[in-house]
XYZ file of C-alpha atoms in Angstrom:
306
model
C 89.511 64.734 108.641
C 86.551 65.294 110.957
C 85.780 68.962 111.431
C 86.093 68.755 115.223
C 89.533 67.220 114.780
C 90.413 70.021 112.366
C 89.620 72.579 115.063
C 92.280 70.977 117.235
C 94.846 70.666 114.449
C 94.540 74.287 113.341
C 95.772 75.885 116.541
C 98.831 78.040 117.139
C 100.804 80.225 114.759
C 99.642 79.821 111.168
C 102.362 81.560 109.164
C 100.976 83.638 106.224
C 103.973 83.205 103.919
C 104.809 85.979 101.450
C 105.239 85.297 97.732
C 108.804 86.158 96.639
C 109.206 87.735 93.222
C 112.168 88.292 90.950
C 113.012 91.741 89.592
C 110.954 91.004 86.476
C 107.999 90.232 88.807
C 108.044 86.501 88.031
C 107.536 84.201 91.030
C 110.727 82.967 92.681
C 109.595 79.424 93.479
C 112.987 78.355 94.814
C 112.987 81.079 97.483
C 109.305 80.367 98.156
C 110.064 76.750 99.019
C 113.005 77.841 101.172
C 110.732 80.189 103.128
C 108.190 77.431 103.774
C 110.898 75.059 104.993
C 112.328 77.795 107.232
C 108.882 78.419 108.710
C 108.372 74.757 109.538
C 111.906 74.394 110.925
C 111.291 77.492 113.072
C 108.233 75.984 114.734
C 105.292 77.527 112.895
C 102.293 75.319 113.607
C 100.735 75.601 110.128
C 101.402 77.250 106.765
C 99.142 79.566 104.791
C 99.828 81.115 101.381
C 98.004 83.460 98.996
C 96.517 85.456 101.836
C 97.017 89.208 102.139
C 100.768 88.821 102.779
C 101.065 86.744 99.605
C 99.815 89.508 97.262
C 97.122 87.297 95.685
C 95.256 90.172 94.058
C 98.320 90.808 91.865
C 98.332 87.234 90.555
C 96.315 85.472 87.896
C 94.104 82.575 88.981
C 96.513 80.178 87.276
C 99.459 81.650 89.204
C 97.583 81.326 92.472
C 96.888 77.668 91.742
C 100.564 77.136 90.939
C 101.666 78.836 94.165
C 99.162 76.797 96.182
C 100.277 73.540 94.525
C 103.952 74.318 95.129
C 103.279 75.126 98.775
C 101.188 71.999 99.297
C 103.936 69.779 97.895
C 106.615 71.576 99.908
C 104.708 71.311 103.188
C 104.116 67.620 102.390
C 101.934 66.998 105.420
C 104.541 68.100 107.966
C 102.129 70.698 109.355
C 98.571 71.646 108.354
C 98.320 73.618 105.107
C 95.775 76.408 104.676
C 95.810 78.350 101.380
C 93.836 81.537 100.894
C 91.281 80.957 98.142
C 89.084 84.043 98.303
C 88.786 86.665 95.589
C 86.400 89.471 94.746
C 84.746 87.122 92.222
C 82.444 84.331 93.424
C 83.157 81.867 90.611
C 86.913 82.331 90.937
C 86.636 81.706 94.680
C 84.714 78.493 93.994
C 87.394 77.405 91.541
C 90.305 78.091 93.889
C 88.604 76.506 96.896
C 87.822 73.349 94.933
C 91.412 73.339 93.663
C 92.653 73.524 97.266
C 90.640 70.434 98.129
C 91.799 68.547 95.041
C 95.491 69.221 95.725
C 95.208 67.970 99.297
C 95.048 71.156 101.373
C 93.907 70.603 104.944
C 91.573 73.613 104.829
C 90.936 76.820 102.890
C 90.816 80.402 104.112
C 88.250 82.561 102.316
C 88.368 86.340 102.575
C 85.343 88.624 102.575
C 85.032 89.765 98.936
C 86.803 93.096 98.607
C 85.631 96.177 96.689
C 82.078 94.824 96.140
C 80.791 95.778 99.648
C 78.071 93.064 99.855
C 75.449 93.230 102.605
C 75.293 90.605 105.357
C 72.739 88.383 103.611
C 74.811 88.444 100.425
C 77.906 87.507 102.430
C 76.005 84.617 103.986
C 74.955 83.307 100.563
C 78.487 83.690 99.185
C 80.206 81.851 102.020
C 77.550 79.155 102.298
C 77.902 78.353 98.597
C 81.684 78.111 99.001
C 81.429 75.876 102.072
C 78.822 73.654 100.407
C 81.067 73.176 97.364
C 83.844 71.342 99.254
C 84.352 68.836 102.041
C 87.411 70.458 103.613
C 87.279 72.873 106.566
C 86.783 76.559 105.815
C 88.205 79.440 107.824
C 86.565 82.782 107.102
C 88.777 85.861 106.789
C 87.387 89.162 108.024
C 89.568 92.193 107.289
C 87.300 95.253 107.039
C 90.217 97.648 106.548
C 90.871 95.974 103.178
C 87.373 94.880 102.163
C 85.350 97.935 103.288
C 82.708 95.712 104.900
C 82.650 93.898 108.248
C 81.459 90.303 108.511
C 79.215 90.651 111.530
C 79.361 88.211 114.449
C 75.717 87.201 113.918
C 76.445 86.369 110.266
C 79.482 84.304 111.260
C 77.363 82.439 113.822
C 74.674 81.736 111.240
C 77.277 80.345 108.842
C 78.891 78.230 111.563
C 75.517 76.743 112.447
C 74.486 76.027 108.855
C 77.871 74.874 107.519
C 79.631 72.274 109.715
C 82.880 72.717 107.765
C 83.156 76.416 108.662
C 85.363 75.955 111.716
C 86.778 79.397 112.401
C 87.527 82.959 111.393
C 90.663 85.048 111.030
C 89.818 88.466 112.453
C 92.040 91.239 111.154
C 89.779 93.546 113.080
C 90.826 96.119 115.656
C 87.307 96.129 117.127
C 87.941 93.958 120.189
C 84.286 94.124 121.193
C 83.415 92.514 117.863
C 85.873 89.628 118.270
C 84.522 88.905 121.754
C 81.049 88.701 120.275
C 82.249 86.208 117.663
C 82.999 83.659 120.385
C 79.894 84.658 122.338
C 77.614 83.927 119.375
C 79.583 81.109 117.712
C 80.572 79.243 120.865
C 83.984 79.040 122.441
C 84.882 75.924 120.460
C 84.836 78.043 117.282
C 88.399 78.791 116.147
C 89.150 82.499 116.434
C 92.483 83.708 115.036
C 94.043 87.132 115.390
C 95.204 88.828 112.217
C 96.120 91.977 114.159
C 99.615 91.644 115.615
C 99.001 93.595 118.814
C 95.912 91.471 119.514
C 97.582 88.050 119.181
C 98.016 87.715 122.937
C 94.680 89.307 123.955
C 92.778 86.986 121.610
C 94.380 83.962 123.249
C 93.218 85.332 126.587
C 89.557 85.374 125.514
C 89.707 81.863 124.043
C 91.309 82.307 120.630
C 92.850 79.364 118.789
C 95.981 81.191 117.673
C 97.096 83.814 115.192
C 97.835 84.371 111.522
C 100.390 87.132 111.889
C 102.418 88.771 109.137
C 105.231 89.190 111.664
C 105.756 85.423 111.455
C 107.364 86.068 108.056
C 110.268 87.773 109.832
C 110.276 86.192 113.317
C 108.525 82.824 112.990
C 110.064 81.286 116.103
C 108.964 84.116 118.395
C 105.442 84.314 116.964
C 105.022 80.558 117.453
C 106.542 80.763 120.924
C 103.873 83.258 122.016
C 101.254 80.563 121.470
C 103.466 77.856 122.986
C 103.925 79.824 126.205
C 100.217 80.514 126.504
C 99.329 76.885 125.828
C 101.861 75.737 128.448
C 100.299 78.038 131.033
C 103.278 80.417 131.105
C 101.134 83.540 131.253
C 103.945 85.848 132.394
C 106.224 84.516 129.644
C 103.524 85.069 127.018
C 102.934 88.607 128.285
C 106.654 89.343 128.187
C 106.902 88.150 124.583
C 103.785 90.139 123.642
C 105.473 93.371 124.731
C 108.868 92.321 123.412
C 107.436 91.937 119.907
C 105.615 95.273 119.782
C 108.384 97.317 118.159
C 108.839 94.740 115.402
C 105.069 94.496 114.876
C 104.840 98.276 114.582
C 107.627 98.717 112.028
C 106.260 95.926 109.824
C 103.100 97.979 109.351
C 104.700 101.367 108.696
C 103.698 100.789 105.070
C 101.212 98.503 103.358
C 101.723 94.818 104.139
C 103.736 92.979 102.837
C 106.099 95.738 101.707
C 107.869 96.152 105.083
C 108.035 92.377 105.650
C 109.588 91.844 102.229
C 112.044 94.661 102.902
C 113.002 93.016 106.188
C 113.381 89.596 104.571
C 115.574 91.186 101.918
C 117.836 92.640 104.598
C 117.906 89.211 106.280
C 119.071 87.646 103.008
C 115.991 85.463 102.658
C 114.586 86.945 99.424
C 114.998 89.707 96.869
C 112.610 92.379 98.196
C 110.465 92.876 95.092
C 106.711 93.475 95.010
C 104.312 93.484 92.110
C 102.787 96.751 91.024
C 100.825 98.627 92.229
C 102.750 97.928 95.485
C 106.355 98.981 95.905
C 109.071 98.945 98.566
C 108.800 101.486 101.417
C 110.533 104.856 101.440
C 114.190 105.177 102.452
C 113.046 106.615 105.784
C 110.947 103.540 106.551
C 113.683 101.230 105.287
C 116.014 102.874 107.803
C 113.501 102.247 110.593
C 113.183 98.617 109.530
C 116.968 98.176 109.525
C 117.328 99.733 112.983
C 114.546 97.549 114.368
C 116.003 94.368 112.873
C 119.357 95.282 114.410
C 117.740 95.732 117.818
C 116.207 92.252 117.534
C 119.549 90.836 116.342
C 117.923 89.639 113.119
C 120.644 91.227 110.970
C 124.235 92.337 111.447
C 125.660 95.872 111.350
C 127.133 95.350 107.890
C 123.661 95.094 106.307
C 122.925 98.330 104.456
C 119.792 99.785 102.904
């Protein structure tokens, strides 16, 4: 797939699917496949796994490969497939990114290495080596709140210029000045995705290619529809949906993602709401807020209890 074509294919709502676990913390692959099918049936434009919402840092490399392989086979080319392949370890990231290519993924999303706090030149060398190791498109993933370092717009532009297969960046970055500068320096044909729920609509307005929103785990149809309305020129409709979704977006981040999303999916009967340690389900108070919000969106019935 030509990289310019990939830029057009990877537009819209890319759903960052959670990884369901059983009570013994083993992966529930049956529920995982059901979630992917539900996402596609609900109109999500692409599927991503083993990103932040998928709890990849709690998995072994072998488990991540298994999750990626299962997702790739389940998607089966119905929509583009974009696994997260980044880790805090360079060699492991190389391994997972090459594995993504070998299993037939349409692209790979690579997070800024967390905990290490590399400088900008080190980040450039890391990402360039990853991009040079494969022939599939790469989408960078900048989430400074989790990684403790920001991938600067100038660094992204340098990578985009030197690596033709780096086609975009997911910006889980509340600095809206920064995300504007990404398109300024990289060009407006560079794919910019919002990873901040309240910025999904504003990023479309400045030329973004879509969003990779954790809220899609709970309301995939609405999150996809936000992009559909914008793309169709229904600006008022997109604005209305932006504000309509705010309460749900807020409650899904009352605790560390994906704990609230998994709690919500548990109440919706989609999964058993288990997380791997060191994460855990939210407090009873937050669970109550989640239940009340789901009721207000008619995502659950009154008989659902905490």
